[in-house]
Amino acid sequence: MQPAATGPVTPPAMQRSRGTGRLVAGLRGGRTRLDTLYQEGCCKLRLPRAHGAALEAVLINTSGGLTGGDAIRWEAEAAPGARVVVTTQACERAYRSTGEAARVSARLHVGSSAHLDWLPQETILYEGSRLERTLDVELDEGATFTAVEAVLLGREAMGEAARSARFFDRWRIRRGGRLVHAEATRLCGADIERDGLSLIAGHNAFATVLAIAPGAEERLDALRSLLPPGVVAAASATGERLVLRALAPSGLALRRILAPAVALLSGAGALPRLWTI
């Protein structure tokens, strides 16, 4: 008979999702066409048929959501003169974590005179979720860029508010190596963050829209005119950078703010088709 083990029991390692997706698009024959497509693990990329000048890419996380310890990486490049729209198949979901954070990174490169729209659908944070996300963008001279990131705290239909969700989001946008935009958002589950008048102020949805292009200030009045009356949103422009920030009580209310704003600022001049399904 073997003696009973007396040392600490190491819990088994839990299976976690890993994935990488990368695409490069170039301009050939007056149209943007795919040059490189790479996908690994739970990250998949699909290219629906588009009738416009831009190549549309759809990001898919086949694991069905994110939880602690998951790690996925997206990379996209628009070569000089190309026009690319990147969106997601559906809302990403961050589920309860047992300790670690799920990590999502995106690295984008926009070549000279190219444009890239980074337009993922909303991320839903569930109770107990932990998500760390980074967005790094390198713009060459003459490149333009539009991005949106929206977060929903819990599922509205279930009456959830995800008060314990933890979230960190970091953006770094550079042109020719020079930093042109930086921001960070952190939620630690504290009541003051969720209820403070200078922070989320009791809302369950928030978003940032960023556009970097020459003449950004000339589009500011048009953007402000699209905001529905009474919404908690504000837009500002400095040089080539235009920023819209919005709060809303629900995902539907937030989408009503974002849809016309994204359509105005996107290079395609319209929402991705998956946003309207």
Tab-separated table of C-alpha atoms in Angstrom:
chain	number	residue	atom	x	y	z
A	1	MET	CA	0.000	0.000	0.000
A	2	GLN	CA	1.389	3.395	-0.980
A	3	PRO	CA	1.336	6.188	1.643
A	4	ALA	CA	-1.234	8.922	1.136
A	5	ALA	CA	0.044	12.113	-0.425
A	6	THR	CA	0.620	14.846	2.119
A	7	GLY	CA	1.774	17.771	-0.060
A	8	PRO	CA	-0.427	20.408	-1.659
A	9	VAL	CA	-2.525	19.279	-4.601
A	10	THR	CA	-1.858	21.180	-7.820
A	11	PRO	CA	-5.100	21.864	-9.668
A	12	PRO	CA	-5.130	20.663	-13.266
A	13	ALA	CA	-4.419	23.244	-15.948
A	14	MET	CA	-7.647	24.347	-17.588
A	15	GLN	CA	-8.005	24.465	-21.332
A	16	ARG	CA	-7.817	28.015	-22.694
A	17	SER	CA	-8.440	29.562	-26.082
A	18	ARG	CA	-5.526	30.797	-28.137
A	19	GLY	CA	-5.625	32.341	-31.575
A	20	THR	CA	-4.023	34.647	-34.110
A	21	GLY	CA	-5.525	36.194	-37.205
A	22	ARG	CA	-3.687	38.352	-39.733
A	23	LEU	CA	-4.478	39.888	-43.089
A	24	VAL	CA	-2.681	42.173	-45.526
A	25	ALA	CA	-4.556	43.925	-48.322
A	26	GLY	CA	-3.050	45.773	-51.280
A	27	LEU	CA	-4.241	47.889	-54.189
A	28	ARG	CA	-4.206	46.146	-57.568
A	29	GLY	CA	-6.044	47.139	-60.709
A	30	GLY	CA	-7.784	49.961	-58.907
A	31	ARG	CA	-9.334	47.649	-56.301
A	32	THR	CA	-8.278	46.527	-52.840
A	33	ARG	CA	-7.455	42.842	-52.886
A	34	LEU	CA	-6.234	40.300	-50.364
A	35	ASP	CA	-2.485	39.667	-50.306
A	36	THR	CA	-2.012	37.639	-47.108
A	37	LEU	CA	-4.390	35.676	-44.892
A	38	TYR	CA	-3.244	33.791	-41.794
A	39	GLN	CA	-5.422	32.225	-39.124
A	40	GLU	CA	-4.548	29.998	-36.205
A	41	GLY	CA	-6.430	28.524	-33.267
A	42	CYS	CA	-9.775	30.086	-32.434
A	43	CYS	CA	-9.219	33.161	-34.651
A	44	LYS	CA	-10.839	33.002	-38.079
A	45	LEU	CA	-11.186	35.600	-40.833
A	46	ARG	CA	-13.883	35.741	-43.489
A	47	LEU	CA	-14.082	38.084	-46.478
A	48	PRO	CA	-17.696	38.611	-47.583
A	49	ARG	CA	-18.312	39.805	-51.112
A	50	ALA	CA	-18.368	43.595	-51.101
A	51	HIS	CA	-19.639	45.936	-53.790
A	52	GLY	CA	-17.669	48.989	-52.675
A	53	ALA	CA	-14.032	49.906	-53.133
A	54	ALA	CA	-12.968	48.575	-49.720
A	55	LEU	CA	-12.062	45.033	-48.738
A	56	GLU	CA	-14.279	43.947	-45.821
A	57	ALA	CA	-12.848	41.486	-43.287
A	58	VAL	CA	-14.880	39.796	-40.545
A	59	LEU	CA	-13.141	38.635	-37.365
A	60	ILE	CA	-14.522	35.480	-35.739
A	61	ASN	CA	-13.620	33.996	-32.362
A	62	THR	CA	-14.775	30.395	-32.730
A	63	SER	CA	-14.461	29.700	-29.001
A	64	GLY	CA	-17.734	31.601	-28.527
A	65	GLY	CA	-16.390	34.119	-26.032
A	66	LEU	CA	-13.521	34.944	-23.702
A	67	THR	CA	-12.693	33.878	-20.183
A	68	GLY	CA	-9.701	34.124	-17.851
A	69	GLY	CA	-6.450	33.015	-19.475
A	70	ASP	CA	-7.655	33.230	-23.070
A	71	ALA	CA	-5.384	35.132	-25.450
A	72	ILE	CA	-6.125	36.201	-29.012
A	73	ARG	CA	-4.258	38.505	-31.367
A	74	TRP	CA	-5.483	40.297	-34.490
A	75	GLU	CA	-3.258	41.976	-37.066
A	76	ALA	CA	-4.297	43.887	-40.189
A	77	GLU	CA	-2.402	45.920	-42.756
A	78	ALA	CA	-3.695	48.169	-45.513
A	79	ALA	CA	-0.872	48.619	-48.030
A	80	PRO	CA	-0.431	52.004	-49.753
A	81	GLY	CA	-3.633	53.146	-51.432
A	82	ALA	CA	-5.759	50.269	-50.099
A	83	ARG	CA	-9.078	50.620	-48.276
A	84	VAL	CA	-9.990	48.049	-45.617
A	85	VAL	CA	-12.952	47.625	-43.269
A	86	VAL	CA	-12.512	45.286	-40.290
A	87	THR	CA	-15.526	44.265	-38.213
A	88	THR	CA	-16.700	41.272	-36.176
A	89	GLN	CA	-19.299	38.602	-36.799
A	90	ALA	CA	-21.163	39.465	-33.591
A	91	CYS	CA	-20.648	41.015	-30.173
A	92	GLU	CA	-17.648	39.619	-28.319
A	93	ARG	CA	-18.458	38.241	-24.853
A	94	ALA	CA	-16.198	38.197	-21.807
A	95	TYR	CA	-17.389	35.595	-19.279
A	96	ARG	CA	-16.658	35.118	-15.581
A	97	SER	CA	-13.000	34.475	-14.788
A	98	THR	CA	-11.544	32.316	-12.032
A	99	GLY	CA	-8.637	34.735	-11.621
A	100	GLU	CA	-6.694	35.530	-14.774
A	101	ALA	CA	-7.695	38.113	-17.356
A	102	ALA	CA	-8.558	37.347	-20.940
A	103	ARG	CA	-6.251	39.257	-23.284
A	104	VAL	CA	-7.039	40.628	-26.719
A	105	SER	CA	-4.503	42.579	-28.749
A	106	ALA	CA	-4.879	44.277	-32.108
A	107	ARG	CA	-1.999	45.646	-34.172
A	108	LEU	CA	-2.811	47.620	-37.313
A	109	HIS	CA	-0.687	49.228	-40.013
A	110	VAL	CA	-2.103	51.691	-42.538
A	111	GLY	CA	0.111	52.514	-45.488
A	112	SER	CA	0.544	55.797	-47.326
A	113	SER	CA	-2.759	57.168	-48.730
A	114	ALA	CA	-4.576	54.069	-47.419
A	115	HIS	CA	-7.581	53.974	-45.093
A	116	LEU	CA	-8.580	51.400	-42.482
A	117	ASP	CA	-11.856	51.208	-40.564
A	118	TRP	CA	-11.591	49.291	-37.273
A	119	LEU	CA	-15.268	48.678	-36.481
A	120	PRO	CA	-15.818	45.693	-34.181
A	121	GLN	CA	-19.282	45.257	-32.727
A	122	GLU	CA	-19.821	45.758	-29.006
A	123	THR	CA	-18.012	43.804	-26.284
A	124	ILE	CA	-20.287	42.473	-23.528
A	125	LEU	CA	-18.761	42.119	-20.049
A	126	TYR	CA	-20.445	39.546	-17.783
A	127	GLU	CA	-20.361	39.463	-13.988
A	128	GLY	CA	-16.922	38.489	-12.737
A	129	SER	CA	-15.262	38.928	-16.119
A	130	ARG	CA	-11.718	40.226	-16.524
A	131	LEU	CA	-10.614	41.582	-19.877
A	132	GLU	CA	-7.414	43.344	-20.927
A	133	ARG	CA	-7.371	44.786	-24.422
A	134	THR	CA	-4.805	46.767	-26.433
A	135	LEU	CA	-4.976	48.569	-29.764
A	136	ASP	CA	-1.731	49.647	-31.459
A	137	VAL	CA	-1.906	51.460	-34.788
A	138	GLU	CA	0.881	52.721	-37.036
A	139	LEU	CA	-0.125	55.248	-39.705
A	140	ASP	CA	2.158	56.164	-42.582
A	141	GLU	CA	2.105	59.682	-44.004
A	142	GLY	CA	-1.199	60.363	-45.743
A	143	ALA	CA	-2.945	57.385	-44.134
A	144	THR	CA	-6.375	57.837	-42.513
A	145	PHE	CA	-8.066	55.765	-39.834
A	146	THR	CA	-11.430	55.352	-38.088
A	147	ALA	CA	-12.034	53.205	-34.996
A	148	VAL	CA	-14.861	52.411	-32.606
A	149	GLU	CA	-14.837	50.374	-29.419
A	150	ALA	CA	-18.072	49.933	-27.467
A	151	VAL	CA	-18.631	48.122	-24.173
A	152	LEU	CA	-21.875	46.803	-22.667
A	153	LEU	CA	-21.952	46.006	-18.959
A	154	GLY	CA	-24.090	42.900	-18.623
A	155	ARG	CA	-27.078	41.735	-20.630
A	156	GLU	CA	-29.917	44.231	-20.619
A	157	ALA	CA	-32.615	41.600	-21.213
A	158	MET	CA	-31.469	39.703	-18.113
A	159	GLY	CA	-31.356	42.800	-15.916
A	160	GLU	CA	-27.604	42.472	-15.439
A	161	ALA	CA	-25.208	45.315	-14.696
A	162	ALA	CA	-21.928	43.356	-14.299
A	163	ARG	CA	-20.885	45.432	-11.289
A	164	SER	CA	-17.921	43.144	-10.595
A	165	ALA	CA	-16.533	43.156	-14.161
A	166	ARG	CA	-12.954	44.311	-14.553
A	167	PHE	CA	-11.748	45.877	-17.760
A	168	PHE	CA	-8.602	47.547	-19.074
A	169	ASP	CA	-8.320	49.052	-22.551
A	170	ARG	CA	-5.224	50.810	-23.947
A	171	TRP	CA	-4.936	52.643	-27.290
A	172	ARG	CA	-1.749	53.926	-28.912
A	173	ILE	CA	-1.969	55.537	-32.360
A	174	ARG	CA	1.227	56.696	-34.061
A	175	ARG	CA	2.019	58.387	-37.349
A	176	GLY	CA	5.520	57.760	-38.613
A	177	GLY	CA	6.508	56.668	-35.110
A	178	ARG	CA	5.157	59.880	-33.517
A	179	LEU	CA	2.391	59.418	-30.944
A	180	VAL	CA	-0.801	61.199	-32.088
A	181	HIS	CA	-3.381	59.632	-29.761
A	182	ALA	CA	-3.187	57.720	-26.491
A	183	GLU	CA	-5.828	56.727	-23.979
A	184	ALA	CA	-6.564	54.117	-21.352
A	185	THR	CA	-9.794	52.961	-19.736
A	186	ARG	CA	-9.874	50.983	-16.510
A	187	LEU	CA	-12.809	49.528	-14.570
A	188	CYS	CA	-11.951	47.867	-11.272
A	189	GLY	CA	-15.460	47.038	-10.042
A	190	ALA	CA	-15.612	50.021	-7.660
A	191	ASP	CA	-18.967	51.732	-7.097
A	192	ILE	CA	-17.433	55.176	-7.610
A	193	GLU	CA	-16.505	54.206	-11.179
A	194	ARG	CA	-19.979	53.022	-12.009
A	195	ASP	CA	-21.951	55.754	-10.245
A	196	GLY	CA	-19.669	58.812	-10.232
A	197	LEU	CA	-21.021	61.738	-12.259
A	198	SER	CA	-17.627	62.289	-13.888
A	199	LEU	CA	-17.263	58.622	-14.861
A	200	ILE	CA	-19.979	56.202	-16.056
A	201	ALA	CA	-22.715	57.887	-13.986
A	202	GLY	CA	-24.892	54.789	-13.687
A	203	HIS	CA	-24.906	53.922	-17.395
A	204	ASN	CA	-24.437	50.374	-18.642
A	205	ALA	CA	-22.943	51.121	-22.058
A	206	PHE	CA	-20.144	53.359	-23.285
A	207	ALA	CA	-18.075	53.875	-26.416
A	208	THR	CA	-15.307	55.854	-28.052
A	209	VAL	CA	-15.160	56.707	-31.745
A	210	LEU	CA	-11.891	58.036	-33.158
A	211	ALA	CA	-11.199	59.403	-36.628
A	212	ILE	CA	-7.780	60.539	-37.811
A	213	ALA	CA	-7.807	62.376	-41.117
A	214	PRO	CA	-6.965	65.812	-42.500
A	215	GLY	CA	-9.690	68.382	-41.846
A	216	ALA	CA	-11.150	66.582	-38.835
A	217	GLU	CA	-12.373	69.876	-37.380
A	218	GLU	CA	-14.441	70.501	-40.522
A	219	ARG	CA	-16.501	67.359	-39.777
A	220	LEU	CA	-17.173	68.214	-36.143
A	221	ASP	CA	-20.388	70.169	-36.702
A	222	ALA	CA	-21.775	67.440	-38.965
A	223	LEU	CA	-21.034	64.821	-36.314
A	224	ARG	CA	-22.635	66.825	-33.533
A	225	SER	CA	-25.754	67.342	-35.626
A	226	LEU	CA	-26.231	63.547	-35.796
A	227	LEU	CA	-26.358	63.084	-32.026
A	228	PRO	CA	-29.937	62.487	-30.816
A	229	PRO	CA	-31.296	65.134	-28.425
A	230	GLY	CA	-30.673	64.469	-24.751
A	231	VAL	CA	-27.943	61.840	-25.174
A	232	VAL	CA	-24.875	61.795	-22.945
A	233	ALA	CA	-22.236	62.264	-25.619
A	234	ALA	CA	-19.626	64.796	-26.629
A	235	ALA	CA	-17.351	65.284	-29.620
A	236	SER	CA	-14.176	67.298	-30.039
A	237	ALA	CA	-11.545	67.803	-32.725
A	238	THR	CA	-7.922	68.895	-32.657
A	239	GLY	CA	-5.913	69.037	-35.823
A	240	GLU	CA	-6.385	65.761	-37.685
A	241	ARG	CA	-7.997	63.969	-34.717
A	242	LEU	CA	-11.738	63.785	-33.991
A	243	VAL	CA	-13.060	61.972	-30.909
A	244	LEU	CA	-16.620	61.087	-29.875
A	245	ARG	CA	-17.400	59.642	-26.451
A	246	ALA	CA	-20.842	58.410	-25.503
A	247	LEU	CA	-22.696	56.904	-22.539
A	248	ALA	CA	-26.059	55.168	-22.727
A	249	PRO	CA	-28.364	53.158	-20.461
A	250	SER	CA	-28.450	50.187	-22.858
A	251	GLY	CA	-26.790	48.673	-25.872
A	252	LEU	CA	-29.684	49.648	-28.141
A	253	ALA	CA	-29.505	53.271	-27.034
A	254	LEU	CA	-25.753	53.267	-27.589
A	255	ARG	CA	-26.102	51.757	-31.064
A	256	ARG	CA	-28.486	54.567	-32.007
A	257	ILE	CA	-25.718	57.034	-31.184
A	258	LEU	CA	-22.940	55.084	-32.865
A	259	ALA	CA	-24.596	54.029	-36.121
A	260	PRO	CA	-24.886	57.466	-37.784
A	261	ALA	CA	-21.542	58.597	-36.353
A	262	VAL	CA	-19.671	55.577	-37.703
A	263	ALA	CA	-21.391	55.884	-41.085
A	264	LEU	CA	-20.276	59.514	-41.322
A	265	LEU	CA	-16.659	58.906	-40.309
A	266	SER	CA	-15.935	55.560	-41.961
A	267	GLY	CA	-13.987	55.433	-45.179
A	268	ALA	CA	-16.793	53.455	-46.813
A	269	GLY	CA	-19.403	56.049	-45.799
A	270	ALA	CA	-21.650	53.298	-44.438
A	271	LEU	CA	-21.899	50.727	-41.675
A	272	PRO	CA	-20.576	47.212	-42.259
A	273	ARG	CA	-23.433	44.970	-43.313
A	274	LEU	CA	-23.095	42.815	-40.201
A	275	TRP	CA	-23.950	45.849	-38.044
A	276	THR	CA	-27.437	45.897	-39.547
A	277	ILE	CA	-28.277	42.185	-39.276
